[in-house]
């Protein structure tokens, strides 16, 4: 079983380097849970959120299922029942425990899950060290896929535990180092980017996911895109101007959604006598006007853009921005920070990679010529190409070596527990007179 998105490359010839990358990935996951108790790791607050201990077990199940069991003849399963409990959505692998009921399982305990991780890690390290050169050609790409998969779940682990902890009246801060204050940035500037016949998508790289392929041509008009994401201060102005009460700003589904769910501000904002507060993984603190607004849905992003007389950029525009201006914001593992960094508001591009994921106006669909890989790993991305919206750029919970200009994230338009934000693009036609109507 091979994965077409992972061609055999010279980097796989260095087995000690592959071994080190595997160990580093696994160790980074353990560092993220250092501030959590077993009780924290048990809770599931909604169907989209998985308990921390499920993430710990699922990424281990991936290595066990696609590497240890098929390639290591001496491997002994830790527990045959774990295949049912920790399979996520791989129909070709077998039955799976329902996603919405993951938080109902008090057993296996967190202690047992950590033992499971150690058991499978030992097996994979043995496989790296002892596999034949012939087998290694097939093993190495799957090992890399497993590591990239765990990097994705590191981000999900952080966003999920934030949702869990936020429900307490005084929510726990797993990373207690304080965040700096940030004044509102100056008015947003726009970058001019030339279009024409452009190519987007991946071609040659050490690693890409299948949904980034194939590279293909598109026509793109010249466009203007904001040099930075939208700030909390700007989103506060939207709220104060009645943005959540003006149906003219909203897509029909979005207007129904905010009213059915009584949504009037971004997730994790709390109104108090002292003004807005925001829960972060560093604790509950006063809302900082100079941080990027985050944890908003595509519906909220589109309504804000309409209110500003601008628009959300397309997926192609966000890729071209990232290619021309690879400016880094906060990414996972940088200075022990687990929240987007303050915006400067100058003329230079900011946080194109990291900070907050940026909603595109584009739906998540296959590129021309795309076909999912054969076998169970072919269920990784292609089966979700319906009813989802694209996000680009990565966030403060995305590991630096996991993000690239072609990376395509995707979530339903109402999702907002991820670190999702807004970067605006200029309209190519005169703004409507909506606000003065």
XYZ file of C-alpha atoms in Angstrom:
437
model
C 0.000 0.000 0.000
C 1.629 3.246 -1.116
C 0.587 6.868 -1.108
C 1.072 8.723 -4.420
C 1.474 12.060 -2.657
C 4.607 10.737 -0.987
C 7.221 9.908 -3.558
C 10.415 8.255 -2.395
C 12.958 11.013 -1.839
C 16.583 11.185 -0.729
C 15.522 12.456 2.674
C 14.198 8.963 3.447
C 17.654 7.468 2.796
C 18.817 8.853 6.144
C 17.204 6.436 8.584
C 18.682 8.085 11.700
C 17.078 11.373 10.605
C 13.744 9.618 10.064
C 14.053 8.059 13.502
C 14.773 11.453 15.075
C 11.788 13.078 13.353
C 9.509 10.336 14.607
C 10.776 10.677 18.181
C 10.559 14.479 18.077
C 6.946 14.357 16.890
C 5.926 11.946 19.617
C 7.759 13.949 22.295
C 6.116 17.204 21.177
C 2.671 15.649 21.685
C 3.586 14.696 25.236
C 4.786 18.231 25.982
C 1.382 19.605 24.974
C -0.432 17.560 27.640
C 1.955 18.360 30.507
C -0.490 20.858 32.052
C -3.516 18.558 31.865
C -4.963 16.146 34.405
C -6.476 12.744 33.505
C -9.877 14.319 34.181
C -9.166 17.111 31.665
C -8.270 14.513 29.050
C -11.571 12.622 29.456
C -14.151 15.269 28.515
C -15.920 15.729 25.175
C -17.945 18.950 24.982
C -19.476 18.537 21.512
C -19.449 16.026 18.681
C -16.636 17.846 16.835
C -14.386 17.791 19.907
C -12.525 14.629 20.860
C -11.126 13.911 24.323
C -7.388 14.444 24.632
C -6.784 10.813 25.463
C -8.620 9.808 22.273
C -6.172 11.914 20.228
C -3.255 10.271 22.048
C -4.608 6.830 21.218
C -5.781 7.536 17.663
C -2.434 8.793 16.339
C -0.852 5.705 17.921
C -3.464 3.470 16.289
C -2.474 5.007 12.937
C 1.160 3.912 13.355
C 0.047 0.502 14.596
C -2.443 -0.067 11.758
C -0.430 1.170 8.792
C 3.122 0.310 9.945
C 3.577 -2.032 12.895
C 0.963 -4.647 11.975
C 1.614 -4.968 8.219
C 5.412 -4.664 8.287
C 6.626 -6.058 11.621
C 6.067 -9.809 11.660
C 6.840 -10.126 15.361
C 4.420 -7.387 16.420
C 1.941 -8.219 19.195
C -1.150 -6.012 19.439
C -1.439 -4.089 22.688
C -5.210 -4.635 22.757
C -7.218 -6.015 19.794
C -10.212 -3.882 20.835
C -8.327 -0.635 20.245
C -8.863 -0.918 16.505
C -12.584 -0.422 17.100
C -12.178 2.344 19.690
C -9.583 4.483 17.921
C -10.306 4.161 14.214
C -11.602 7.576 13.166
C -13.236 7.316 9.736
C -11.396 4.600 7.781
C -14.255 2.445 6.542
C -11.888 0.026 4.804
C -10.098 -0.743 8.063
C -13.162 -1.833 10.010
C -15.886 -0.818 12.451
C -15.407 2.213 14.680
C -16.790 3.632 17.914
C -19.161 6.597 17.204
C -17.381 9.941 17.127
C -20.013 11.746 19.207
C -19.642 9.168 22.007
C -15.861 9.242 22.472
C -16.230 11.141 25.738
C -18.442 8.409 27.231
C -15.504 5.991 27.549
C -13.916 6.300 30.979
C -11.848 3.229 30.118
C -9.218 2.642 28.811
C -7.687 5.057 31.300
C -5.213 7.773 30.391
C -2.530 5.664 32.036
C -3.357 2.732 29.752
C -3.302 4.993 26.694
C 0.188 6.215 27.592
C 1.335 2.616 27.916
C -0.169 1.917 24.486
C 1.805 4.822 23.019
C 5.042 3.453 24.448
C 4.277 -0.055 23.167
C 3.703 1.100 19.575
C 6.616 3.560 19.600
C 8.971 0.738 20.539
C 7.655 -1.326 17.634
C 7.986 1.503 15.115
C 11.537 2.297 16.228
C 12.406 -1.354 15.754
C 10.884 -1.215 12.274
C 12.925 1.871 11.366
C 16.127 0.233 12.548
C 15.657 -3.274 11.151
C 13.471 -3.145 8.032
C 15.086 -4.332 4.807
C 16.007 -1.761 2.181
C 13.258 -3.123 -0.064
C 10.593 -2.778 2.650
C 11.919 0.640 3.654
C 10.951 2.120 0.288
C 7.307 1.497 1.228
C 7.675 2.093 4.979
C 9.385 5.509 4.832
C 6.542 7.415 3.084
C 3.960 5.905 5.443
C 6.118 6.827 8.426
C 6.199 10.415 7.180
C 2.435 10.390 6.630
C 1.963 9.142 10.202
C 4.130 11.939 11.581
C 2.288 14.589 9.576
C -0.982 13.054 10.758
C 0.175 13.379 14.373
C 1.132 17.019 13.732
C -2.451 17.624 12.594
C -3.734 16.039 15.774
C -1.440 18.164 17.916
C -3.371 21.139 16.586
C -6.701 19.414 17.106
C -5.677 18.399 20.609
C -5.039 22.061 21.492
C -8.228 23.390 19.920
C -10.306 20.611 21.480
C -8.924 20.989 24.996
C -9.437 24.757 24.747
C -13.116 24.126 24.028
C -13.305 21.709 26.957
C -11.587 23.969 29.486
C -13.492 27.089 28.403
C -16.731 25.763 29.867
C -15.611 26.290 33.458
C -16.546 29.560 35.226
C -12.827 30.093 35.883
C -11.196 28.088 33.115
C -7.859 26.395 33.642
C -4.819 27.728 31.750
C -2.635 24.775 30.704
C 0.068 27.246 29.609
C 0.162 29.841 32.395
C 2.763 32.234 30.929
C 0.979 35.606 30.454
C 0.349 37.189 27.069
C 1.615 40.708 26.370
C -0.769 43.628 25.937
C -1.344 44.769 22.360
C -2.693 48.120 21.229
C -4.915 48.317 18.162
C -2.879 48.351 14.944
C -2.999 51.158 12.415
C -5.437 51.007 9.512
C -4.994 47.956 7.317
C -2.907 48.362 4.167
C -3.351 46.372 0.989
C -0.792 44.541 -1.111
C -0.965 44.542 -4.902
C -0.489 41.088 -6.434
C -0.417 40.460 -10.155
C -2.527 37.739 -11.675
C -2.670 36.193 -15.113
C -2.316 32.524 -15.975
C -1.063 31.134 -12.654
C -0.370 27.688 -11.289
C -1.541 26.548 -7.869
C -1.237 23.289 -6.030
C 1.766 21.181 -5.116
C 4.381 19.695 -7.378
C 7.771 18.821 -5.895
C 8.092 18.737 -2.124
C 9.379 16.452 0.592
C 5.797 15.919 1.697
C 2.337 16.974 0.520
C -1.141 15.655 1.186
C -3.074 14.244 -1.739
C -5.607 17.120 -1.721
C -2.805 19.557 -2.655
C -2.376 17.759 -5.985
C -2.149 18.100 -8.897
C -0.571 21.441 -9.705
C -2.743 23.102 -12.324
C -3.363 26.355 -14.173
C -5.989 28.946 -13.334
C -6.768 32.430 -14.536
C -6.403 35.060 -11.812
C -7.169 38.760 -12.129
C -4.809 41.218 -10.438
C -5.949 41.685 -6.847
C -5.386 43.589 -3.626
C -5.207 41.759 -0.308
C -4.764 43.026 3.249
C -1.243 43.020 4.635
C -2.506 41.649 7.944
C -5.443 39.761 9.447
C -8.407 41.591 10.969
C -7.851 42.678 14.579
C -10.029 42.344 17.668
C -10.493 46.119 17.657
C -11.929 46.044 14.139
C -14.257 43.182 14.987
C -15.437 45.038 18.111
C -16.465 47.916 15.829
C -18.508 45.452 13.766
C -20.302 44.255 16.909
C -20.907 47.786 18.208
C -22.339 48.809 14.835
C -24.946 46.062 15.085
C -23.234 43.608 12.751
C -24.851 40.587 14.387
C -28.307 42.190 14.105
C -28.231 43.264 10.450
C -29.609 40.516 8.200
C -28.383 42.346 5.079
C -24.785 41.451 5.926
C -25.298 37.718 6.254
C -25.544 34.729 3.986
C -28.951 33.130 4.438
C -27.574 30.025 6.171
C -25.384 32.194 8.378
C -28.287 34.413 9.456
C -30.329 31.347 10.404
C -27.346 29.856 12.229
C -26.537 32.873 14.423
C -30.177 33.273 15.404
C -30.805 29.605 16.118
C -27.690 29.526 18.302
C -27.942 33.050 19.802
C -24.455 33.945 18.558
C -23.506 37.578 19.080
C -19.704 37.527 19.371
C -16.688 35.294 18.628
C -16.227 32.068 20.537
C -14.368 32.526 23.869
C -15.278 36.215 24.219
C -17.041 37.090 27.457
C -18.767 40.375 28.178
C -18.114 41.800 31.645
C -18.512 45.039 33.581
C -14.894 45.793 32.671
C -15.400 45.193 28.949
C -14.724 42.199 26.768
C -12.601 39.339 28.060
C -11.208 36.435 26.069
C -10.319 32.928 27.171
C -6.973 31.776 25.814
C -4.873 28.725 26.640
C -2.878 31.167 28.766
C -5.944 32.062 30.831
C -8.914 34.441 30.888
C -7.805 38.048 30.315
C -8.983 41.383 28.960
C -9.514 41.315 25.216
C -6.461 42.743 23.493
C -7.426 45.086 20.624
C -4.202 44.392 18.728
C -4.502 40.608 18.524
C -6.110 39.016 15.458
C -9.753 38.130 15.916
C -9.987 34.352 16.063
C -12.429 31.503 16.612
C -14.979 32.800 14.164
C -16.993 30.961 11.519
C -16.903 31.505 7.769
C -20.355 33.039 8.157
C -19.021 35.670 10.579
C -15.999 36.280 8.368
C -18.211 36.854 5.319
C -20.557 39.177 7.256
C -17.632 41.231 8.519
C -16.226 41.516 4.994
C -19.621 42.701 3.733
C -19.805 45.250 6.549
C -16.377 46.589 5.561
C -17.362 46.767 1.900
C -14.690 44.195 1.062
C -14.675 40.430 0.431
C -13.011 37.228 1.542
C -10.101 36.196 -0.700
C -10.293 33.096 -2.836
C -8.178 30.025 -2.189
C -6.026 30.911 -5.216
C -5.399 34.428 -3.907
C -4.346 33.154 -0.489
C -1.912 30.701 -2.085
C -0.383 33.407 -4.264
C -0.055 35.665 -1.208
C 1.745 32.934 0.733
C 4.052 32.216 -2.173
C 5.047 35.862 -2.652
C 5.101 36.934 1.007
C 5.968 33.967 3.288
C 5.789 36.083 6.442
C 5.612 34.070 9.652
C 3.432 34.816 12.644
C 3.145 32.644 15.744
C 3.438 28.930 14.983
C 3.340 25.957 17.349
C 6.446 25.588 19.479
C 7.622 29.182 19.148
C 8.383 30.751 22.528
C 5.790 28.583 24.302
C 2.989 30.733 22.924
C -0.415 29.218 22.182
C -2.294 32.291 20.960
C -1.862 34.522 17.892
C 0.671 37.319 18.259
C -0.012 41.076 18.241
C -0.433 42.831 14.884
C 1.874 45.704 13.936
C -0.242 47.253 11.226
C 2.632 48.469 9.052
C 3.049 48.164 5.291
C 4.754 44.769 5.384
C 2.731 41.536 5.234
C 2.050 39.919 8.604
C 1.259 36.388 9.761
C 0.710 34.872 6.319
C 1.839 31.624 7.938
C 0.664 31.107 11.524
C -1.422 33.271 13.831
C -4.920 32.368 12.597
C -6.245 30.191 9.808
C -7.834 32.468 7.204
C -11.195 31.650 5.661
C -11.315 31.603 1.871
C -14.495 32.235 -0.079
C -13.764 28.966 -1.921
C -15.507 25.691 -1.247
C -13.353 22.622 -0.625
C -13.375 20.644 -3.849
C -10.989 18.420 -5.817
C -8.444 20.033 -8.091
C -8.779 19.175 -11.802
C -7.302 15.720 -12.321
C -7.388 14.765 -8.635
C -8.001 11.162 -7.706
C -7.713 9.786 -4.147
C -5.020 7.167 -3.549
C -5.912 3.492 -3.502
C -6.402 1.707 -0.198
C -7.504 2.956 3.204
C -5.151 5.964 3.217
C -7.145 7.197 0.224
C -9.897 8.062 2.709
C -7.671 10.704 4.284
C -8.943 13.772 2.385
C -10.970 13.065 -0.748
C -14.112 11.780 0.947
C -14.648 15.160 2.654
C -14.827 17.231 -0.545
C -18.429 18.269 -0.042
C -20.023 20.992 2.081
C -16.735 22.331 3.453
C -14.977 25.693 3.226
C -11.227 26.142 2.641
C -8.886 27.803 5.160
C -5.281 28.703 4.447
C -2.083 29.723 6.220
C -1.936 27.794 9.489
C -2.341 29.065 13.049
C -0.544 29.402 16.352
C -1.376 25.709 16.882
C 0.228 24.600 13.581
C 3.763 23.228 13.741
C 6.203 25.244 11.605
C 7.354 22.381 9.394
C 3.781 21.223 8.840
C 2.564 24.284 6.918
C 3.299 25.397 3.336
C 1.780 27.625 0.665
C -0.226 24.763 -0.885
C -1.683 23.376 2.381
C -5.487 23.117 2.267
C -7.407 23.023 5.539
C -11.172 22.618 5.461
C -14.111 22.863 7.848
C -17.870 23.461 7.626
C -18.817 27.139 7.403
C -20.189 27.171 10.969
C -17.015 25.768 12.578
C -15.246 28.173 14.904
C -13.468 26.224 17.619
C -10.333 26.238 15.441
C -8.013 29.281 15.459
C -9.835 30.762 12.457
C -9.736 34.415 11.454
C -10.063 36.854 8.558
C -7.865 38.458 5.929
C -9.756 40.776 3.600
C -9.397 41.369 -0.122
C -10.510 44.447 -2.043
C -13.639 44.239 -4.093
C -13.095 44.450 -7.820
C -16.271 46.467 -8.270
C -17.591 49.553 -6.455
C -18.778 48.814 -2.927
C -22.550 48.669 -2.515
C -24.445 51.369 -0.685
C -25.620 48.788 1.843
C -24.446 50.562 4.990
C -26.048 53.840 4.037
C -29.299 52.277 2.863
